[in-house]
XYZ file of C-alpha atoms in Angstrom:
306
model
C 34.968 -13.487 4.579
C 35.177 -15.447 1.387
C 34.340 -13.713 -1.846
C 30.634 -13.712 -2.596
C 29.622 -14.982 -6.002
C 28.171 -12.756 -8.699
C 24.752 -14.415 -8.616
C 24.451 -13.622 -4.894
C 25.201 -9.982 -5.631
C 22.672 -9.856 -8.460
C 20.032 -11.348 -6.181
C 20.800 -8.810 -3.463
C 20.630 -5.865 -5.859
C 17.275 -7.057 -7.196
C 16.024 -7.228 -3.599
C 17.135 -3.630 -2.983
C 15.192 -2.290 -5.966
C 12.116 -4.394 -5.222
C 12.051 -3.058 -1.661
C 12.444 0.503 -2.976
C 9.195 0.109 -4.918
C 7.331 -1.677 -2.128
C 8.353 0.379 0.924
C 8.388 4.071 1.698
C 11.788 5.665 2.192
C 11.669 5.545 6.006
C 10.902 1.821 6.068
C 13.214 1.042 3.157
C 16.390 2.274 4.808
C 16.626 -0.123 7.799
C 15.292 -2.978 5.675
C 17.997 -2.401 3.040
C 20.678 -2.293 5.747
C 19.372 -5.563 7.151
C 19.591 -7.218 3.731
C 23.128 -5.915 3.210
C 24.267 -7.164 6.632
C 22.748 -10.588 6.118
C 24.418 -10.938 2.709
C 27.844 -9.643 3.796
C 28.047 -11.088 7.297
C 28.237 -7.624 8.865
C 27.054 -7.351 12.467
C 25.524 -3.921 12.025
C 25.242 -0.960 9.678
C 24.423 2.744 9.725
C 23.288 4.994 6.870
C 23.516 8.784 6.895
C 22.164 10.877 4.019
C 22.893 14.594 3.791
C 21.818 17.405 1.498
C 23.903 20.462 0.569
C 24.044 22.040 4.020
C 25.355 21.274 7.492
C 22.074 19.991 8.945
C 22.338 16.562 10.635
C 20.813 14.696 7.708
C 18.651 11.581 7.683
C 19.951 8.655 9.719
C 19.058 4.948 9.876
C 20.727 1.901 11.387
C 20.318 -1.853 11.709
C 19.816 -3.471 14.094
C 18.314 -0.885 16.402
C 20.505 -2.153 19.258
C 23.694 -1.878 17.177
C 25.135 0.654 19.626
C 25.959 3.427 17.149
C 25.605 7.003 18.294
C 24.207 8.973 15.305
C 26.367 11.992 16.105
C 29.493 9.818 15.940
C 28.501 8.626 12.467
C 27.815 12.219 11.429
C 31.255 13.246 12.679
C 33.059 10.758 10.418
C 35.370 12.369 7.892
C 37.177 11.091 4.810
C 40.518 12.260 3.489
C 40.299 14.549 0.476
C 39.086 12.519 -2.501
C 38.766 9.297 -0.471
C 35.585 7.271 -0.769
C 36.233 4.662 1.899
C 37.863 4.152 5.284
C 38.786 0.931 7.031
C 38.577 1.149 10.808
C 39.851 -1.149 13.558
C 38.668 -1.479 17.163
C 35.899 1.111 17.055
C 35.175 3.321 20.067
C 31.999 2.728 22.116
C 30.274 5.608 20.291
C 30.466 3.489 17.125
C 29.414 0.280 18.842
C 32.866 -0.958 19.869
C 33.107 -3.404 16.958
C 36.390 -5.034 15.962
C 36.391 -3.930 12.349
C 34.464 -1.506 10.150
C 34.308 -0.195 6.608
C 32.945 3.307 5.927
C 31.891 4.202 2.387
C 31.196 7.685 0.988
C 28.696 7.568 -1.898
C 27.137 10.330 -4.014
C 23.580 9.873 -5.264
C 23.397 9.884 -9.049
C 21.257 12.675 -10.483
C 21.022 14.364 -7.092
C 23.000 16.633 -4.790
C 22.552 14.141 -1.939
C 25.455 12.310 -0.383
C 25.409 9.179 1.795
C 27.825 7.575 4.243
C 27.449 3.854 4.975
C 29.178 2.250 7.955
C 29.416 -1.565 8.062
C 30.825 -3.312 11.139
C 32.066 -6.779 12.047
C 32.513 -8.294 15.508
C 35.532 -10.386 14.479
C 38.659 -9.553 12.529
C 37.381 -10.638 9.155
C 38.432 -9.677 5.648
C 35.318 -8.550 3.770
C 35.373 -8.400 0.006
C 35.524 -4.621 -0.296
C 34.903 -4.582 -4.056
C 31.715 -6.589 -3.561
C 30.684 -4.274 -0.731
C 31.367 -1.158 -2.809
C 29.095 -2.398 -5.574
C 26.367 -3.532 -3.187
C 26.477 -0.286 -1.195
C 26.413 1.821 -4.348
C 23.255 0.118 -5.550
C 21.712 0.307 -2.069
C 22.139 4.101 -2.136
C 20.730 4.407 -5.666
C 17.761 2.233 -4.653
C 17.277 4.704 -1.788
C 17.076 7.507 -4.358
C 14.429 5.475 -6.164
C 12.447 5.037 -2.930
C 12.563 8.803 -2.481
C 11.366 9.336 -6.050
C 8.310 7.179 -5.433
C 7.341 9.552 -2.632
C 7.201 12.656 -4.838
C 5.309 10.867 -7.616
C 2.227 10.433 -5.417
C -0.080 13.439 -5.609
C -3.223 12.962 -3.534
C -3.699 16.735 -3.470
C -4.306 16.971 -7.209
C -6.394 13.800 -7.130
C -8.640 15.344 -4.469
C -9.170 18.281 -6.816
C -10.345 15.895 -9.512
C -7.084 16.124 -11.448
C -4.738 13.335 -12.522
C -1.736 12.737 -10.285
C 1.274 14.270 -12.002
C 3.783 13.909 -9.208
C 4.422 17.615 -8.621
C 6.314 17.567 -5.327
C 9.698 17.847 -3.624
C 11.081 16.592 -0.314
C 13.170 19.225 1.487
C 14.848 19.812 4.828
C 14.361 22.708 7.222
C 16.589 25.003 5.140
C 14.912 24.135 1.855
C 17.683 21.829 0.579
C 16.095 19.399 -1.867
C 16.377 15.683 -1.142
C 14.356 14.725 -4.198
C 11.949 16.440 -6.589
C 9.758 15.375 -9.466
C 10.415 16.595 -13.000
C 7.077 18.440 -13.061
C 7.914 20.233 -9.796
C 11.132 21.563 -11.333
C 9.324 22.636 -14.495
C 6.702 24.637 -12.593
C 9.174 26.228 -10.181
C 11.605 26.959 -13.011
C 8.895 28.694 -15.041
C 7.956 30.968 -12.130
C 11.320 31.555 -10.461
C 13.685 31.334 -13.423
C 15.785 28.343 -12.385
C 14.900 24.662 -12.752
C 18.343 23.334 -11.725
C 18.146 24.277 -8.061
C 19.599 22.229 -5.187
C 17.663 24.354 -2.664
C 14.215 25.882 -3.056
C 14.387 29.312 -4.743
C 11.804 30.610 -2.264
C 11.408 30.554 1.502
C 9.007 28.276 3.333
C 6.775 29.945 5.947
C 8.706 30.546 9.159
C 6.489 28.191 11.161
C 6.256 25.462 8.505
C 8.240 22.846 10.405
C 6.612 23.812 13.685
C 3.083 23.431 12.346
C 3.874 20.293 10.379
C 1.492 21.091 7.509
C -0.316 23.936 5.812
C -0.995 25.742 2.568
C 0.384 28.968 1.173
C 0.607 30.804 -2.157
C 3.513 32.589 -3.829
C 3.967 34.077 -7.324
C 0.648 32.695 -8.457
C 1.411 29.122 -7.359
C -0.317 27.222 -4.562
C 1.767 25.094 -2.174
C 0.819 22.395 0.313
C 3.239 21.284 3.047
C 3.179 17.918 4.818
C 5.720 16.690 7.358
C 7.659 13.525 6.511
C 9.631 12.848 9.688
C 12.259 15.608 9.949
C 11.686 16.556 6.303
C 8.876 18.385 4.518
C 6.958 17.244 1.453
C 6.160 20.294 -0.703
C 3.443 19.960 -3.354
C 2.811 22.740 -5.857
C 0.073 23.456 -8.376
C -1.322 26.270 -10.450
C -4.485 28.069 -9.240
C -7.669 26.011 -9.371
C -11.136 27.415 -10.177
C -12.365 26.276 -6.734
C -9.604 27.933 -4.686
C -11.963 30.696 -3.509
C -14.409 28.193 -2.002
C -14.402 26.634 1.447
C -13.371 22.948 1.705
C -17.019 21.866 2.037
C -18.042 24.083 -0.882
C -15.286 22.521 -2.981
C -16.581 19.028 -2.174
C -20.138 19.958 -3.086
C -19.060 21.793 -6.251
C -17.205 18.721 -7.470
C -20.211 16.532 -6.667
C -22.585 18.781 -8.579
C -20.168 18.975 -11.516
C -20.199 15.163 -11.620
C -23.978 15.220 -12.095
C -24.980 14.244 -8.556
C -28.361 15.415 -7.248
C -28.787 17.576 -4.153
C -30.208 14.494 -2.440
C -27.241 12.249 -3.242
C -24.741 14.950 -2.205
C -26.645 15.450 1.056
C -26.555 11.701 1.737
C -22.823 11.485 0.943
C -21.858 14.204 3.421
C -24.573 13.612 6.018
C -26.194 17.020 5.683
C -29.688 18.281 4.854
C -30.793 18.779 1.246
C -31.549 22.406 2.086
C -27.947 22.826 3.275
C -26.700 21.534 -0.079
C -29.003 24.012 -1.846
C -27.636 26.876 0.246
C -24.055 25.804 -0.497
C -24.845 25.585 -4.212
C -26.228 29.130 -4.162
C -23.034 30.451 -2.551
C -20.867 28.442 -4.952
C -22.553 29.926 -8.021
C -22.372 33.428 -6.573
C -18.666 33.170 -5.688
C -17.766 31.739 -9.085
C -19.991 34.122 -11.022
C -22.030 31.250 -12.483
C -25.759 30.767 -13.001
C -26.245 27.144 -14.048
C -24.887 23.717 -13.245
C -23.758 23.429 -16.882
C -21.495 26.455 -16.332
C -19.935 24.726 -13.300
C -19.354 21.548 -15.293
C -17.750 23.536 -18.101
C -15.511 25.435 -15.674
C -14.133 22.303 -14.035
C -13.665 20.489 -17.332
C -11.599 23.221 -18.960
C -8.225 21.975 -20.137
C -5.488 22.832 -17.603
C -8.022 23.990 -14.996
C -6.008 23.750 -11.820
C -3.528 21.277 -13.230
C -0.022 21.282 -11.906
């Protein structure tokens, strides 16, 4: 393969980072591999990302019919200190291609590590320096795609709070794939260590079986949501409405926004009398007597913020 010009590389790198902003991590990975293959002339590519344990890691490939067996990619090893391997006449488990280049790449600012495998059907001579640079940026763009995931915070938004991106993405053993700065600050303040590569607390035993759920620990509230084989962990401080039922929380927020019983009833498709009964229970549970007290409670600085 003839050397690819610098402008082509710059264009490819810009495409990686644009895709990282536009796509979620799961969709980004095969799309980035496709772009890399098209630019380099590779017939296929695989991408394995691992955390700090011996779990299988997150795997992607392009095209889907490339013929790679994920376990064969996971079994690849590099000599001590080596960051690349050139392979000839691959076995069927790796697609049977004529030539391949495997690259070992650490994620900057993270404990993650990726292996990229690029294959060619003919005995070509790829520009390995070009490929190293392109693959390095592809992996860093993947880190960026991950970071976008933990910056979204619909949980806090649903509580009427600004999204502060207080989340981490972890595997079944709690190894952190990515975490927001605010997540580390909160966990560090409660558990004494903000530089963790694995969660300093245990997830509920059935967390990955259930796929979602809430729990509390050391005064913090956590929400778990499955993201493929990984788990998205949001955290926040206690909120004034935590002692209310989900419907009571909805009605409390509506009343605090100045809505009438009638408008709240219309919004949730319930009777006005039902709203009145909910309001009575809300005030009793919160120890309040007037709507103004409810408004003041929910508008307190730091009330329920992450």
